[in-house]
Coordinates of C-alpha atoms in Angstrom, one line a residue:
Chain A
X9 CA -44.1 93.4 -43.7
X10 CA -44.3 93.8 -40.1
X11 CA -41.8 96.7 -38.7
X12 CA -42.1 95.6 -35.4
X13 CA -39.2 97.8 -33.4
X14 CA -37.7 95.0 -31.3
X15 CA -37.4 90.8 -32.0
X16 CA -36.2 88.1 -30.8
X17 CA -35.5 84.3 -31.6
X18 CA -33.7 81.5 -29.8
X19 CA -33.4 77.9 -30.5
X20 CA -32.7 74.7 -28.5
X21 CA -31.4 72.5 -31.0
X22 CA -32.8 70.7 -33.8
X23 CA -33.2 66.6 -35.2
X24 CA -35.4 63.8 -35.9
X25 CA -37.8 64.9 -32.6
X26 CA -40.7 62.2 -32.0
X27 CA -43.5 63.4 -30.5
X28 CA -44.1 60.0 -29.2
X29 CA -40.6 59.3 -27.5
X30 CA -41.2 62.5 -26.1
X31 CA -42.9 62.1 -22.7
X32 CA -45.6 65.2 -21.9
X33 CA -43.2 65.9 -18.8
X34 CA -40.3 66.2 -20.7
X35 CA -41.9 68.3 -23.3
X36 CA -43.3 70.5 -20.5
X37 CA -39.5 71.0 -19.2
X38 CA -38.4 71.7 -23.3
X39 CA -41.3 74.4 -23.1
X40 CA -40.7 75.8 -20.0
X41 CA -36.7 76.3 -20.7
X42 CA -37.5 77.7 -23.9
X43 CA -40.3 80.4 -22.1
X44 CA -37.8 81.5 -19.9
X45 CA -34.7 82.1 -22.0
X46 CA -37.1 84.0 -24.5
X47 CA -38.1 86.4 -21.1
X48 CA -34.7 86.7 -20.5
X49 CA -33.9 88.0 -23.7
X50 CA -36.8 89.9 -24.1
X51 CA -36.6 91.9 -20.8
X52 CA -33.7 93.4 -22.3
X53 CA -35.3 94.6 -25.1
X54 CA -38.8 95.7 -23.7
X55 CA -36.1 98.2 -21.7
X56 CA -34.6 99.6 -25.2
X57 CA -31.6 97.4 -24.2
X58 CA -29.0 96.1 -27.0
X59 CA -29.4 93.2 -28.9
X60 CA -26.0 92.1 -28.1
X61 CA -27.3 91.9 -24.8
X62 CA -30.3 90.1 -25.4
X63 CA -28.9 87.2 -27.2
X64 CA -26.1 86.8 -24.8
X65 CA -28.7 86.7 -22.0
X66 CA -31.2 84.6 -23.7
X67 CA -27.9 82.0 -24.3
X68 CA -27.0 82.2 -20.7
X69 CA -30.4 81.2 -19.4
X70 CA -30.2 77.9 -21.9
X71 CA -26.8 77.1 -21.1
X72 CA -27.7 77.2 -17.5
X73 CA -31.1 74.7 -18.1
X74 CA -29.6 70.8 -18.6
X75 CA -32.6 70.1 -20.9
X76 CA -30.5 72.0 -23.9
X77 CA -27.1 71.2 -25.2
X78 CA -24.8 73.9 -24.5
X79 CA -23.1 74.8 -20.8
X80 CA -24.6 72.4 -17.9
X81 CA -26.3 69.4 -20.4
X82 CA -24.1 69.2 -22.9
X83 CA -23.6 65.8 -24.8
X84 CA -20.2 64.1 -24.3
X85 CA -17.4 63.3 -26.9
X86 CA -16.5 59.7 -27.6
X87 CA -14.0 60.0 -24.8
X88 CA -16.6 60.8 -22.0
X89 CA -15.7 64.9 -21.9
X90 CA -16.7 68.1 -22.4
X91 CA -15.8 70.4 -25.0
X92 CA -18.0 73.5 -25.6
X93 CA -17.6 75.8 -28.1
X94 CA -19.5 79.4 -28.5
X95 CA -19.4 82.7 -30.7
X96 CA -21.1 86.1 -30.7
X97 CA -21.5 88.5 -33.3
X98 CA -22.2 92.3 -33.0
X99 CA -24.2 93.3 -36.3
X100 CA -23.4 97.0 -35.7
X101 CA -19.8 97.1 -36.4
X102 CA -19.0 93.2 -37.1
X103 CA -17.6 92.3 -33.9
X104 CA -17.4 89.1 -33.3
X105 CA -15.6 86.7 -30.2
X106 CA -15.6 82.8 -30.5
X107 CA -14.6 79.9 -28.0
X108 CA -13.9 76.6 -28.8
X109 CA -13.1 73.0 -26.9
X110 CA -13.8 75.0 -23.4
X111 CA -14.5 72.0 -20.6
X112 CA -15.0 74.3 -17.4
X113 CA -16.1 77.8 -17.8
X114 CA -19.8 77.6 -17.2
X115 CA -21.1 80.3 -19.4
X116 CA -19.1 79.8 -23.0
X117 CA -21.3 82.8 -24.3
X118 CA -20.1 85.2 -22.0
X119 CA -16.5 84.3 -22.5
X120 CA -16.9 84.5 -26.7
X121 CA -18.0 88.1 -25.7
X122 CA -14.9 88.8 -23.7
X123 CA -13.0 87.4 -26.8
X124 CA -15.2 89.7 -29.0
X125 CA -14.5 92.9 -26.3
X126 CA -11.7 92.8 -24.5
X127 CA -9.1 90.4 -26.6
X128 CA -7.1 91.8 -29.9
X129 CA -8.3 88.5 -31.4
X130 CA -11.2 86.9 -32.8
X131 CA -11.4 82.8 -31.5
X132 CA -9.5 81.5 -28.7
X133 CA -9.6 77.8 -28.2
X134 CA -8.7 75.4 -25.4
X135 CA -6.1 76.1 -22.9
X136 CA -5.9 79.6 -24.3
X137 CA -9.9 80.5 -23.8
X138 CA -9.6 78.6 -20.0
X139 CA -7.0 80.8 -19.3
X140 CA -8.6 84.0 -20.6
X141 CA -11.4 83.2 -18.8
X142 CA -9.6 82.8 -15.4
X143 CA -7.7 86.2 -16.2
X144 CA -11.1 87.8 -16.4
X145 CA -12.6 86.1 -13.6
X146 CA -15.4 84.4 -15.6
X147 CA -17.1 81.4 -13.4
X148 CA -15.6 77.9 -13.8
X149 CA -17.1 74.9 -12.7
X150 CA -16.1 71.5 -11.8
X151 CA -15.8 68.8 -15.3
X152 CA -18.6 66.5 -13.6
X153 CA -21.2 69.9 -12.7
X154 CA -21.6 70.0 -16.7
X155 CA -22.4 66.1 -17.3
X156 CA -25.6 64.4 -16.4
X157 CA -27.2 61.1 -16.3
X158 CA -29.3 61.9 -19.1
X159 CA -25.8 62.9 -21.3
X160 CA -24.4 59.6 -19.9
X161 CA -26.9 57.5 -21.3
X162 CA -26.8 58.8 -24.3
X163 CA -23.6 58.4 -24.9
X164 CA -23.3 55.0 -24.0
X165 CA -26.2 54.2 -26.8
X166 CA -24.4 56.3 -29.4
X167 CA -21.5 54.1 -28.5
X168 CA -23.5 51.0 -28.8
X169 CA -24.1 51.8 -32.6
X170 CA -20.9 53.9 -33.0
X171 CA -23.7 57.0 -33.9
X172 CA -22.9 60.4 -33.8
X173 CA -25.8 62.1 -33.0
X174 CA -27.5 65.9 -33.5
X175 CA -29.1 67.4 -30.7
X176 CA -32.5 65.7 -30.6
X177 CA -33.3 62.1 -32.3
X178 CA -36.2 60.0 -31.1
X179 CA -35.8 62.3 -28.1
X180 CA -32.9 60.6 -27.0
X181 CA -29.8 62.7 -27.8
X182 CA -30.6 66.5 -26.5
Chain B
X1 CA -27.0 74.0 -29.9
X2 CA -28.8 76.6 -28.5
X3 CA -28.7 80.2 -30.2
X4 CA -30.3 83.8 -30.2
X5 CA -30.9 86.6 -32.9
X6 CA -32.6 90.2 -32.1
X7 CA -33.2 93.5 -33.4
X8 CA -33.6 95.8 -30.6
X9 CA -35.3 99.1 -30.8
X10 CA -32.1 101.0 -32.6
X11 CA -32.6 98.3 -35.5
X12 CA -29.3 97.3 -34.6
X13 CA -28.9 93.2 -35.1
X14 CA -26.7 90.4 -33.1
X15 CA -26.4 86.6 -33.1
X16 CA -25.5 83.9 -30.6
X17 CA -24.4 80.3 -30.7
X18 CA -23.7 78.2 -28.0
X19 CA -23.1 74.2 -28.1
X20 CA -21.7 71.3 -26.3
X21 CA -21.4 69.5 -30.0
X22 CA -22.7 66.3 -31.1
X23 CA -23.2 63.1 -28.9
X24 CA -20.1 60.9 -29.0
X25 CA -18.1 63.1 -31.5
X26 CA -14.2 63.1 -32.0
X27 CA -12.3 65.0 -29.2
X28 CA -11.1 68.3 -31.3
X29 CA -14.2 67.9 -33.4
X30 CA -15.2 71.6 -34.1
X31 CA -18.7 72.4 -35.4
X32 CA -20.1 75.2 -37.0
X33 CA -21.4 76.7 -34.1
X34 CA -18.4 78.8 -33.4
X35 CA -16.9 79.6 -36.8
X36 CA -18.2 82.9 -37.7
X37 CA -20.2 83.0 -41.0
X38 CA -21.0 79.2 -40.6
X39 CA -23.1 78.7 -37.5
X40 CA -23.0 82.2 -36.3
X41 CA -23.2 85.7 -37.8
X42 CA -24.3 89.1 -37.7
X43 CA -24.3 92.8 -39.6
X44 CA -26.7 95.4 -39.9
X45 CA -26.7 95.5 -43.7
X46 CA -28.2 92.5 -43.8
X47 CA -29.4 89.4 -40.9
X48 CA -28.6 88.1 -37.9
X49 CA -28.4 84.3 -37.6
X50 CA -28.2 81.0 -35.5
X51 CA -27.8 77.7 -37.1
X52 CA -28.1 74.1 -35.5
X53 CA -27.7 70.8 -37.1
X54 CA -25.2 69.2 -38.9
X55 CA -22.3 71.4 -38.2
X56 CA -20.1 70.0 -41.1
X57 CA -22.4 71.1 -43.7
X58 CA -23.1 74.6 -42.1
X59 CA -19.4 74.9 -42.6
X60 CA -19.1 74.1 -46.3
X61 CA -21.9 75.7 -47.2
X62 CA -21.0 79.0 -44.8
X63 CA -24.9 79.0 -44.4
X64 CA -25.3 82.3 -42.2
X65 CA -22.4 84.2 -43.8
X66 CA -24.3 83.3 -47.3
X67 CA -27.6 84.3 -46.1
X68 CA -26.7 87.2 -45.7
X69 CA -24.7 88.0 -48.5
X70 CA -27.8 86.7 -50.5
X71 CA -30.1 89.7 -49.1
X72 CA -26.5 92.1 -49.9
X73 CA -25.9 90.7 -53.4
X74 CA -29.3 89.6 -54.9
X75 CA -31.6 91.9 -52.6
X76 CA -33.8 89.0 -51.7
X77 CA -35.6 89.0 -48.8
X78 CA -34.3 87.5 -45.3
X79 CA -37.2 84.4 -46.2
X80 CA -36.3 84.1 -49.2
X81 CA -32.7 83.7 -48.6
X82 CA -33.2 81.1 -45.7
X83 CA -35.4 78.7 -47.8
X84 CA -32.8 78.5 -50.6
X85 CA -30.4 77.4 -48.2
X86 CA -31.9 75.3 -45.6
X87 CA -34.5 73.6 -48.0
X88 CA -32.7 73.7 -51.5
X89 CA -28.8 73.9 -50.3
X90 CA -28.3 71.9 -47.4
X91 CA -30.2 69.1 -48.3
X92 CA -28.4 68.5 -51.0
X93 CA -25.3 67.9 -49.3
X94 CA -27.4 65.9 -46.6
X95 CA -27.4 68.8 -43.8
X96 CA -30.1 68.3 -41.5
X97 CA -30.9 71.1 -39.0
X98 CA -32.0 74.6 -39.0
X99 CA -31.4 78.2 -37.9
X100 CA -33.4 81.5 -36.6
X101 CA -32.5 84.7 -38.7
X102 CA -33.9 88.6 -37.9
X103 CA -33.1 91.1 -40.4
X104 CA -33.4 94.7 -39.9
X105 CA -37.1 94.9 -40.1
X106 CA -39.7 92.5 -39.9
X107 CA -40.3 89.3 -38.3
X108 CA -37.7 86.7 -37.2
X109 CA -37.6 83.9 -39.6
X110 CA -37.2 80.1 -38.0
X111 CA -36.6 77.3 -40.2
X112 CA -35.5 73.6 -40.3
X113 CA -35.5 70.7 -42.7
X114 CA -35.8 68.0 -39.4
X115 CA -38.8 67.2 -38.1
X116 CA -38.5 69.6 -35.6
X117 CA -36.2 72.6 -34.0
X118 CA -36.7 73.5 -30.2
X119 CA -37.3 77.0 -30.5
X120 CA -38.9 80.3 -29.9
X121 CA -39.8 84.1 -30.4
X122 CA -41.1 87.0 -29.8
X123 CA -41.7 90.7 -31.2
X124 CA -42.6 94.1 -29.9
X125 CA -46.6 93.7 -29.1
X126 CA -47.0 90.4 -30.2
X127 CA -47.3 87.4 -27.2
X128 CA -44.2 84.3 -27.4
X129 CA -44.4 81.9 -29.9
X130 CA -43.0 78.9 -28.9
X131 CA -42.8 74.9 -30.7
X132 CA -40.6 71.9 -30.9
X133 CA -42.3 69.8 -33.8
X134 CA -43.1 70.7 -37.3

């Protein structure tokens, strides 16, 4: 077995992912988003950081990229919105913060580990985690700076065949 | 869903999920993403993990609480444990997805009964793995 002293691990989704609906320069973009979160997470532990810190900085930096679904990229409900959910979880003492049906804080990750920190509880959900998240001065964003085009269209397919769909089929739904 | 696990250099272990849900799902819908022990989970006794897929089935099946406790209970190892679940468990109930697990030593374990998971890693010395199909 290998004892290496640090690791990390990060994923961007998962489904029924053609290669050949895929084109090379989306696949390239995929690649690229998935290089950097794993830097970001990694640069933490390179320094002897914590792991708490490098997952939520590895999130952040996918939440941030539109390719992935999570924060800024996410799908869309049948209704046309937003509702992101998050958790973190603190393997040293079982900590653990979760946030669900947010639709403007731009980094749910960072807010689950306010939950997790600085709350007496352990999920907070809707109006409850938007107003935490003002309280603590987290970043919110605008409803429309989370959708894009891409979501849009995808959305109106799903709708098309009343699907429901996982992050990635035929490379349509990220 | 996106998601992270690590070990960093005090062997301690954590877990992240983060996800805007499924494409044209029920407003109110909640996954597994957020419900610690489904999606999400981590302790030092035994893995950290990150699931994505089907987040119904991650729920019944409590896939990364259950991992865990399988390396607790039985003493398998973390690669053990993951196979029974996402290659034996899930599919059983029709769970498509995956998740990336880390236990307290050794290398992260990635795995996912779709044709593919976007996904990632890395360990001390070694250079970035990084795929999207099988």
């Amino acid at each position: 077995m290998n004892n290496t002293p640090w690791a990390l691990a990060l994923h961007g989704g998962a489904g029924t992912i053609l290669r050949s609906k895929l084109t090379k320069q989306e696949e390239a973009r995929f690649r690229e988003g998935l290089a950097d979160a794993l830097r970001a997470g990694t640069a933490v532990l390179e320094k002897g950081g914590a792991a708490i810190d490098a997952v939520e900085r590895t999130v952040i930096a996918l939440e941030e990229n539109p390719m992935f679904n999570a924060g800024r990229g996410s799908v869309l409900t049948s209704e046309g919105g937003i509702e992101m959910d998050a958790a973190i979880m603190d393997g040293r003492n079982l900590d653990a913060g979760a946030v669900i049906g947010l639709n403007t804080v731009r980094n749910p990750i960072s807010l689950a580990r306010l939950v997790m920190e600085k709350n007496d509880h352990v999920v907070l959900a809707g109006k409850g985690a938007e107003a935490f998240a003002r309280e603590r001065g987290l970043q919110s964003m605008p409803t429309d700076w989370f959708v894009t085009e891409r979501r849009r269209n995808q959305l109106e397919e799903a709708r098309k065949t009343q699907a429901v769909s996982l992050d990635h089929n035929d490379g349509k739904y990220g | 869903t996106v998601g992270a696990v690590a070990r960093d250099m005090g062997g301690n272990l954590a877990a992240a999920t983060s996800t805007g849900g499924m494409t044209n799902k029920a407003p109110g819908r909640v996954g597994d993403a957020p419900l610690i022990g489904a999606g999400t989970y981590a302790s030092n006794r035994g893995c950290a993990v990150s699931a994505t897929g089907h987040g119904e089935m991650f729920i019944r099946l409590t896939v990364a609480r259950d991992i865990a406790a399988m390396m607790e209970y039985l003493g398998l190892d973390l690669e053990e444990a993951v196979r029974r679940k996402v290659h034996d468990e899930l599919p059983a109930l029709e769970g498509a997805g995956g998740l990336i697990a880390v236990g307290p030593e050794g290398l992260p374990v990635l795995s996912f009964n779709t044709p593919g998971m976007y996904r990632a890693s890395r360990c001390a010395g070694e250079s970035e793995q990084i795929a999207i199909f099988e």
